[in-house]
Each structure stands twice: as structure tokens, then as C-alpha cells.
């Protein structure tokens, strides 16, 4: 073994730097949203193609909650998943530069993928590619057991005033009841897309016959003249019993596949559900925690329907006349200008719109009856502002009423408070309230501005020609 010999140091040379001993840091993990790519593909040739349709953005962190939303133990990790729009099977490829335990363990990616894609995940790529030819009739054979509810020929169109697009081709809606093996098998293949694309969702119970599955199907044909059915979207609706002899419909999940969004299919599907509610004479039709975009679309549809109802228009005209009379914004108490209860009930019976949704539409209907250039529009804004404040703070929020203040105490904080009544001129008895009023007011004003913006936007869309 060669030995290293030392030499006399050169005083002119720079002093040598002292060697430092370092310790590798704890693995910070990888954000799954940065290393996952999920593609929707309709043909075998699209698998691995650079122009395949990529789902973006998709939040995958909730699939890794046990690991703080991160993936650990990998460098240069890339995961590609392809989901077939023909059979809804999936296939994944995992690539990485290195793998090691950096202090947080190594994430089991195969188990994670199984949790995300379940039984739809195909292990072998060749087997996955064969599903495009072997299961080309999967949707067609499945929906043959369902009930066709509404059909539009390619020469007919459903106008979508929200996206200003039209539904073309041969499109039909099919209803299938859960509890049936065929419907349950189809939904089980759709579960991964539900978990990926529907906010806050969880799979429905496919053994519960109160669940109904509504499928939006497009009829297509290939060059050989063979007919195929393409799934554009679906909705899961629960049918509740309503005393004494009726039922209620509640929309639990709705999804138009990203490949077909912004083409009017979402509106089409909601209109089908509205028609079902009326045809079945249910008590009302509601939506479980709708996201903003869905609520916006729903309100556009309902406002257009209510505009055709004479009883509603008469009530709107009466409220508009009341607004034009006068200076509500200068009054101590601003009325909410609610519709007569009989009109709310008549609208429910005719359109199956519940009271909460009707009141959302009512504010827009009143705005439609006003001239934006008229002075009464300021009174209208005051009514909306007062309503938003009352919904958030309570009906006494506009007056100088009682206030609850947290104070230092040796007792249980949750049981300790001081209640006082504020004087007309300001602070009561010199007690200083925590300085959060300005922040609260800013948040309230933001909600008011958002509501007014939404009212104006819906008004523009329902009046667009």
C-alpha cells in the first residue's frame, strides 16, 4: 500500500481549509402532485404518446395522508398512469433515479396505486393495451340494461347559455338503479375518477337500491360501421322517503369527464335530472354541498325556468316596485324583501326547487327587473348586503346590540365571558373590545362583493342571446 509522505509547509501558500464532517438531512419527501401524471386515453396508440390528454391539476396528497401528504425514499421519481375511457381500466409506470431510506422510510408505491385505482389497475402493459379491443363494447353492453330517459338526435341541439356551446351528436341519458350487479360493476370502475376529480367525495354504496346512476352516453360508429357507446359523464342521485307518500332527490356526485367538459354536457345532465324530478313528482330536488361552478350552473338553469312562471314574475314586479319607491338604504332597518311563501311553494311544486335555492334565484330575478342606472339599484345593494350580514352574524347584526367579549379568567375559558350592551355613541363602559372588528368587516365586505359579482354574472348569462 502506498503511503502518503508529508513535506515542509510553504509559508507563502494559502492555509488549508479544515475538513468538515456533514450529516445527511432527513428526507423532506416528494409532493405527489409534482411527480404524478394521469392521462385519459381512448385508443391504444395514445398510451405513452406525448400529446395524450393529461389531467391537470389533480390533488393527490390526500391519498398519502398517513405520510403527511408526501412520498418518501425516492430521487427523480416519475409516475405515469393511463386510464382508459373505453373500459376504465388503468395502468401505471414508475421510474426513479435512486431509492433509499432517508429517515422517513420508503413509500410503498404499489400499495398506494392500488388504493387509488383499486381493481381497475392492470399490472401488465400488454394486458392493458388489449382492453381497448377486448372491451370496446363494455359501455354499450352495460347501459343496455338501463332506462333511456332523454334522447337528442345529432340534428337537435341543447343550447348551453353558460358556456355558449352546443351539445351535438347522438346523446342520450340512461338511468340505472344501484343494487343491480351491472350498475355496481360500472360504478366500481368509475370510482378512481370520482376520487381524483370530485371534491371531497367517497364511493357510494352500490348495494343500496336508493342510489340511482344517470349516465350521459354518446353514440358513435367506426369506419367498419360498428356502433359504440362513449360515456361522457354521470351523476349519482339518492332517493329519500318524504312523509307521507313522496320522495326527495339529492344529487351526491356529478362528473363530466375532462375530455368532454365545457361543451354543454353538464347542463344537459342537470336538465335531465330536473325533468326526472318533475316527471316522478318528487317533493324537491337538491344538491349535496355543490362546488361553486356547479352552483353557478344550477342557478343559471333555475333562473331561466322561473322567468317563465307568471306567479313568480308577478311577485318580482311587486318587489321591484317597492324598491323603486324608496331610500331603503337610509332606514334603520332594511327589509329583506322576501317573496311571498305561497310563491315559494308554487315554485317548489312546479319545478321541484327547494326554498334555499329559490331564495338564491329570487335575488337574481329582482336584479333582472331593475335598471342598473336607476337610483333604486343602491337600495337593492343594501338589501343584499344586509342579507349576507344577517346570514353570517345573525339577524341583529345591523344594530348596536349585545356583544360577547373574552376576558382574562382563572376559570374554564370556554365558560368565561362578559356580555354587555353597547351604547348608541360607541364603546360601553370603557371596555376595550379586541381589535378584530376591522378584519371581520373586511371579510364580510368581501363576501358581499362576491355575491353581487355572482348576481351580475348570472344575469349576463341568462339574458345572453
XYZ file of C-alpha atoms in Angstrom:
465
model
C 0.000 0.000 0.000
C 1.431 3.341 -0.969
C 1.922 5.781 1.855
C 1.390 9.481 1.689
C 4.536 11.462 2.623
C 4.340 14.829 4.268
C 6.519 17.790 3.153
C 7.527 21.015 4.852
C 4.763 23.577 4.598
C 5.206 26.537 2.263
C 4.686 29.694 4.308
C 3.534 31.514 1.167
C 0.874 29.000 0.413
C -2.750 29.589 1.468
C -3.721 27.823 4.689
C -5.570 24.590 4.138
C -9.299 24.542 4.953
C -10.313 22.284 7.798
C -12.338 19.302 6.629
C -15.921 19.355 7.849
C -17.911 16.305 8.755
C -21.544 16.519 7.467
C -24.664 14.550 8.205
C -27.344 13.938 5.589
C -30.623 15.635 6.375
C -33.913 13.898 6.977
C -35.781 13.092 3.754
C -38.118 16.032 3.030
C -40.296 13.875 0.792
C -41.730 14.441 -2.659
C -45.021 16.163 -3.392
C -47.126 13.557 -5.279
C -48.685 16.322 -7.358
C -45.258 17.072 -8.784
C -44.283 13.536 -9.800
C -47.652 12.027 -10.849
C -49.139 12.349 -14.321
C -52.585 10.858 -15.001
C -53.742 10.560 -18.611
C -57.146 9.808 -20.120
C -56.818 7.759 -23.296
C -59.383 6.467 -25.792
C -57.114 4.439 -28.093
C -54.180 2.100 -27.708
C -51.961 4.485 -29.691
C -52.440 7.244 -27.104
C -50.718 5.263 -24.327
C -47.278 6.848 -23.944
C -47.907 9.420 -26.675
C -46.630 12.934 -25.806
C -49.951 14.542 -26.731
C -52.144 12.315 -24.531
C -54.790 14.163 -22.511
C -53.349 14.871 -19.068
C -55.497 15.502 -16.001
C -54.115 18.743 -14.642
C -54.383 19.818 -11.920
C -55.258 16.809 -9.765
C -54.685 16.870 -5.995
C -53.222 13.523 -4.931
C -51.912 14.483 -1.479
C -54.977 13.074 0.329
C -54.006 9.596 -0.887
C -50.821 9.915 1.200
C -52.297 11.391 4.386
C -50.582 8.808 6.601
C -47.239 10.134 5.332
C -48.051 13.835 5.672
C -49.141 14.027 2.054
C -45.643 13.175 0.784
C -43.808 10.298 -0.915
C -40.552 9.284 0.815
C -37.426 7.433 -0.217
C -37.096 8.325 -3.916
C -34.926 10.579 -6.058
C -36.043 11.643 -9.525
C -39.425 9.929 -9.137
C -41.865 9.946 -12.059
C -45.176 8.064 -12.098
C -47.350 7.892 -15.208
C -50.871 6.460 -15.098
C -53.124 5.908 -18.108
C -56.880 5.500 -17.638
C -58.889 4.019 -20.498
C -62.086 5.851 -21.445
C -63.226 2.618 -23.145
C -63.156 0.137 -20.261
C -61.930 2.431 -17.433
C -59.042 0.116 -16.636
C -55.770 1.774 -15.665
C -52.055 1.064 -15.991
C -49.104 2.704 -14.185
C -45.378 3.022 -14.854
C -42.939 4.003 -12.101
C -39.458 5.398 -12.813
C -36.860 6.814 -10.415
C -33.132 7.531 -10.252
C -32.490 6.020 -6.812
C -34.286 4.666 -3.763
C -33.128 4.784 -0.143
C -34.435 5.299 3.369
C -33.719 8.922 4.283
C -35.163 8.693 7.767
C -38.864 8.545 6.869
C -38.930 5.083 5.350
C -39.733 4.209 1.732
C -43.276 4.686 0.485
C -44.834 1.529 -0.938
C -45.921 2.894 -4.309
C -47.600 -0.304 -5.484
C -49.893 -0.275 -2.443
C -50.553 3.444 -2.920
C -51.542 2.888 -6.550
C -53.835 0.021 -5.544
C -55.516 2.310 -3.023
C -56.023 4.938 -5.718
C -57.102 2.799 -8.664
C -58.333 -0.377 -6.992
C -59.295 -3.332 -9.137
C -59.100 -1.251 -12.325
C -55.279 -1.295 -12.142
C -53.750 -3.718 -14.671
C -50.228 -4.926 -13.828
C -49.088 -5.839 -17.330
C -48.922 -3.215 -20.091
C -49.781 -5.670 -22.876
C -52.877 -6.777 -20.967
C -53.894 -3.138 -20.555
C -53.449 -2.420 -24.269
C -55.617 -5.403 -25.147
C -58.554 -3.962 -23.200
C -59.042 -1.367 -25.945
C -60.084 -4.118 -28.362
C -61.472 -6.734 -25.982
C -63.763 -4.380 -24.053
C -64.780 -1.983 -26.781
C -68.451 -2.824 -26.121
C -68.219 -2.514 -22.315
C -70.296 0.670 -22.021
C -72.774 -0.377 -24.721
C -73.483 -3.744 -23.100
C -73.741 -2.171 -19.641
C -76.238 0.565 -20.486
C -78.428 -1.874 -22.415
C -79.801 -2.881 -19.013
C -80.761 0.717 -18.183
C -83.714 3.001 -18.948
C -83.298 5.632 -21.666
C -84.649 8.919 -20.307
C -83.898 11.534 -22.919
C -82.531 11.355 -26.429
C -81.328 14.112 -28.729
C -80.551 13.362 -32.362
C -77.466 14.922 -33.911
C -79.669 17.398 -35.777
C -81.088 18.667 -32.466
C -79.098 20.720 -30.013
C -79.297 21.640 -26.374
C -78.140 25.219 -26.107
C -75.808 25.948 -23.226
C -76.103 29.618 -22.347
C -73.388 29.257 -19.722
C -70.579 28.073 -21.983
C -72.259 29.320 -25.179
C -71.639 25.912 -26.737
C -73.995 23.255 -28.034
C -74.449 19.587 -27.371
C -74.118 17.785 -30.667
C -74.014 14.171 -31.898
C -76.346 11.458 -30.693
C -76.571 11.878 -26.944
C -78.889 10.079 -24.551
C -79.314 9.796 -20.804
C -79.699 6.389 -19.214
C -80.897 5.620 -15.678
C -79.630 2.551 -13.807
C -80.575 1.518 -10.277
C -77.939 0.502 -7.764
C -78.396 -2.889 -6.182
C -78.120 -4.316 -9.676
C -74.766 -6.032 -10.357
C -74.400 -4.414 -13.781
C -74.733 -0.862 -12.433
C -72.490 -1.653 -9.471
C -69.783 -3.108 -11.723
C -69.758 0.005 -13.902
C -69.638 2.387 -10.946
C -66.775 0.433 -9.348
C -64.680 1.167 -12.439
C -65.565 4.861 -12.183
C -64.563 5.157 -8.513
C -60.905 6.150 -9.219
C -62.091 9.090 -11.345
C -64.578 10.051 -8.638
C -61.822 10.118 -6.030
C -59.492 12.052 -8.334
C -61.914 14.588 -9.771
C -64.919 15.062 -7.463
C -64.068 17.261 -4.473
C -64.486 15.628 -1.073
C -66.125 12.533 -2.494
C -66.242 8.956 -1.304
C -67.668 5.913 -3.118
C -71.402 5.340 -2.829
C -72.862 2.067 -1.555
C -73.531 0.065 -4.717
C -75.730 -2.364 -2.765
C -78.172 0.393 -1.732
C -81.040 0.453 -4.242
C -81.938 4.018 -3.211
C -78.932 5.188 -5.242
C -79.596 5.860 -8.930
C -76.914 6.248 -11.586
C -77.576 8.613 -14.509
C -75.239 8.142 -17.466
C -74.702 10.526 -20.365
C -73.932 8.422 -23.441
C -72.781 9.430 -26.916
C -73.475 7.083 -29.832
C -70.549 6.701 -32.244
C -69.580 4.409 -35.114
C -66.220 3.347 -36.525
C -65.062 3.016 -40.145
C -66.361 -0.544 -40.287
C -69.845 0.610 -39.314
C -69.719 -0.849 -35.819
C -71.579 1.165 -33.191
C -70.029 2.089 -29.853
C -71.232 3.941 -26.782
C -68.994 6.545 -25.217
C -69.500 7.635 -21.596
C -69.408 11.437 -21.388
C -70.366 11.851 -17.756
C -72.558 10.576 -14.964
C -74.457 11.571 -11.833
C -75.234 9.608 -8.662
C -78.582 10.559 -7.091
C -80.107 9.341 -3.824
C -83.872 8.937 -3.486
C -85.113 9.695 0.050
C -88.505 8.933 1.503
C -90.585 12.052 2.223
C -93.570 11.827 4.524
C -96.272 10.847 3.893
C -96.188 9.424 0.358
C -93.493 11.194 -1.646
C -89.722 11.182 -2.151
C -86.865 13.651 -2.484
C -83.929 13.509 -4.892
C -80.467 14.579 -3.782
C -77.548 14.794 -6.177
C -74.500 13.304 -4.449
C -71.941 13.171 -7.275
C -71.772 14.557 -10.784
C -68.860 14.397 -13.203
C -68.362 15.177 -16.861
C -65.115 13.555 -17.977
C -62.468 16.255 -18.541
C -62.163 15.295 -22.228
C -65.765 16.472 -22.756
C -66.072 19.419 -20.387
C -67.159 22.927 -21.453
C -69.328 21.510 -24.232
C -72.724 21.804 -22.548
C -72.898 18.252 -21.194
C -73.018 19.333 -17.551
C -76.049 21.498 -18.232
C -77.618 18.698 -20.254
C -77.224 16.271 -17.349
C -78.704 18.722 -14.826
C -81.681 19.319 -17.114
C -82.261 15.574 -17.306
C -82.315 15.392 -13.508
C -84.729 18.334 -13.309
C -87.011 16.553 -15.772
C -86.848 13.340 -13.733
C -87.798 15.228 -10.561
C -90.843 16.723 -12.287
C -91.872 13.534 -14.083
C -91.616 11.482 -10.862
C -93.396 14.263 -8.934
C -90.877 14.207 -6.087
C -91.091 16.746 -3.283
C -87.916 18.562 -4.333
C -84.505 18.125 -5.942
C -81.408 19.199 -4.003
C -77.624 19.050 -4.399
C -75.282 17.939 -1.641
C -72.651 20.623 -0.972
C -72.301 21.871 -4.574
C -68.968 23.398 -5.567
C -69.083 26.970 -6.843
C -69.098 26.074 -10.546
C -71.929 23.580 -10.125
C -73.989 26.001 -8.021
C -73.438 28.693 -10.632
C -74.662 26.432 -13.440
C -77.599 25.204 -11.365
C -78.711 28.769 -10.612
C -78.466 29.809 -14.270
C -80.803 26.940 -15.195
C -83.268 27.603 -12.374
C -83.444 31.355 -13.034
C -84.306 30.684 -16.664
C -87.036 28.269 -15.608
C -88.504 30.692 -13.056
C -88.583 33.513 -15.614
C -91.280 31.562 -17.452
C -93.542 31.296 -14.373
C -96.172 34.064 -14.237
C -96.722 33.849 -10.462
C -93.020 34.409 -9.854
C -92.900 37.310 -12.280
C -95.834 38.999 -10.573
C -94.100 38.720 -7.209
C -90.851 40.041 -8.692
C -92.670 43.052 -10.229
C -94.230 43.846 -6.852
C -90.833 43.762 -5.124
C -89.233 45.905 -7.838
C -91.997 48.497 -7.412
C -91.363 48.530 -3.662
C -87.660 49.127 -4.255
C -88.343 51.999 -6.613
C -90.441 53.778 -4.003
C -87.673 54.312 -1.865
C -84.486 55.136 0.064
C -84.285 51.850 1.923
C -80.564 52.353 2.422
C -81.249 55.324 4.734
C -83.622 53.409 7.000
C -82.541 51.947 10.355
C -83.920 48.545 9.435
C -83.611 47.300 5.858
C -86.221 44.661 4.927
C -85.071 41.531 3.122
C -87.852 41.848 0.529
C -88.570 38.116 0.591
C -91.018 36.505 -1.832
C -94.476 35.508 -0.572
C -94.441 31.988 0.941
C -97.160 30.921 -1.493
C -94.891 31.753 -4.451
C -92.020 29.754 -2.934
C -94.372 26.800 -2.504
C -95.814 27.091 -6.029
C -92.291 27.126 -7.479
C -91.388 24.039 -5.474
C -94.434 22.167 -6.705
C -93.866 23.119 -10.324
C -90.065 22.982 -10.664
C -89.054 20.976 -7.542
C -86.770 23.828 -6.450
C -86.263 23.867 -2.686
C -86.659 27.057 -0.641
C -82.944 27.730 -0.116
C -82.231 27.535 -3.835
C -85.323 29.591 -4.686
C -84.122 32.440 -2.453
C -80.768 32.401 -4.275
C -82.622 32.726 -7.561
C -85.004 35.338 -6.159
C -82.228 37.894 -5.629
C -81.198 37.494 -9.256
C -84.769 37.728 -10.526
C -85.241 41.015 -8.658
C -81.976 42.354 -10.081
C -83.168 41.430 -13.570
C -86.224 43.641 -13.006
C -84.167 46.709 -12.086
C -82.467 49.271 -14.278
C -78.763 49.414 -13.317
C -78.852 53.149 -13.989
C -81.777 53.752 -11.626
C -81.181 55.060 -8.095
C -83.096 52.096 -6.691
C -80.150 49.853 -7.520
C -78.354 51.221 -4.435
C -81.271 50.142 -2.260
C -81.030 46.703 -3.860
C -77.329 46.508 -2.986
C -78.203 47.466 0.593
C -80.763 44.641 0.754
C -78.161 42.114 -0.438
C -75.556 43.469 1.972
C -77.989 43.245 4.872
C -78.959 39.689 3.947
C -75.333 38.489 3.756
C -74.548 40.095 7.106
C -77.613 38.555 8.695
C -76.710 35.106 7.362
C -73.200 35.357 8.810
C -73.708 37.319 12.032
C -77.398 36.821 12.780
C -80.466 38.926 12.226
C -79.432 41.589 14.810
C -76.063 42.258 13.165
C -77.051 45.647 11.794
C -77.966 47.129 15.200
C -75.882 48.049 18.231
C -76.980 45.084 20.310
C -75.360 42.695 22.743
C -71.712 41.765 22.462
C -69.729 38.904 23.997
C -66.140 39.675 24.970
C -63.420 37.269 26.087
C -61.721 38.378 29.337
C -58.797 37.007 31.403
C -60.080 34.465 33.927
C -58.936 31.674 36.222
C -61.967 29.642 35.233
C -62.566 27.428 32.213
C -62.021 29.708 29.147
C -64.965 28.129 27.360
C -67.230 29.072 30.290
C -65.911 32.627 30.876
C -67.225 35.698 29.093
C -68.695 39.141 29.656
C -71.865 40.298 27.913
C -72.650 43.982 27.600
C -74.925 46.229 25.580
C -73.155 48.883 23.563
C -74.277 52.487 23.838
C -75.553 54.338 20.809
C -72.459 56.521 20.701
C -69.798 53.802 20.772
C -67.916 51.833 23.440
C -69.797 50.693 26.533
C -68.470 51.497 29.999
C -64.945 51.974 28.656
C -64.463 48.261 27.958
C -61.999 47.797 25.119
C -63.017 45.206 22.551
C -60.276 43.266 20.783
C -59.278 44.913 17.559
C -60.725 42.324 15.194
C -63.744 44.332 14.057
C -61.945 45.804 11.061
C -60.797 42.397 9.876
C -64.290 40.981 10.320
C -65.749 43.881 8.372
C -63.271 43.318 5.528
C -64.217 39.641 5.349
C -67.924 40.477 5.340
C -67.461 43.057 2.615
C -65.561 40.506 0.546
C -68.487 38.067 0.818
C -70.918 40.822 -0.142
C -68.819 41.806 -3.159
C -68.551 38.169 -4.259
C -72.318 37.717 -4.035
C -73.007 40.873 -6.035
C -70.453 39.829 -8.638
C -72.109 36.413 -8.941
C -75.553 38.006 -9.328
C -74.322 40.240 -12.136
C -72.517 37.386 -13.894
C -75.557 35.090 -13.834
C -77.745 37.973 -15.050
C -75.457 38.471 -18.038
C -75.576 34.774 -18.931
C -79.322 34.224 -18.632
C -80.022 37.312 -20.772
C -77.400 36.451 -23.396
C -78.908 35.763 -26.824
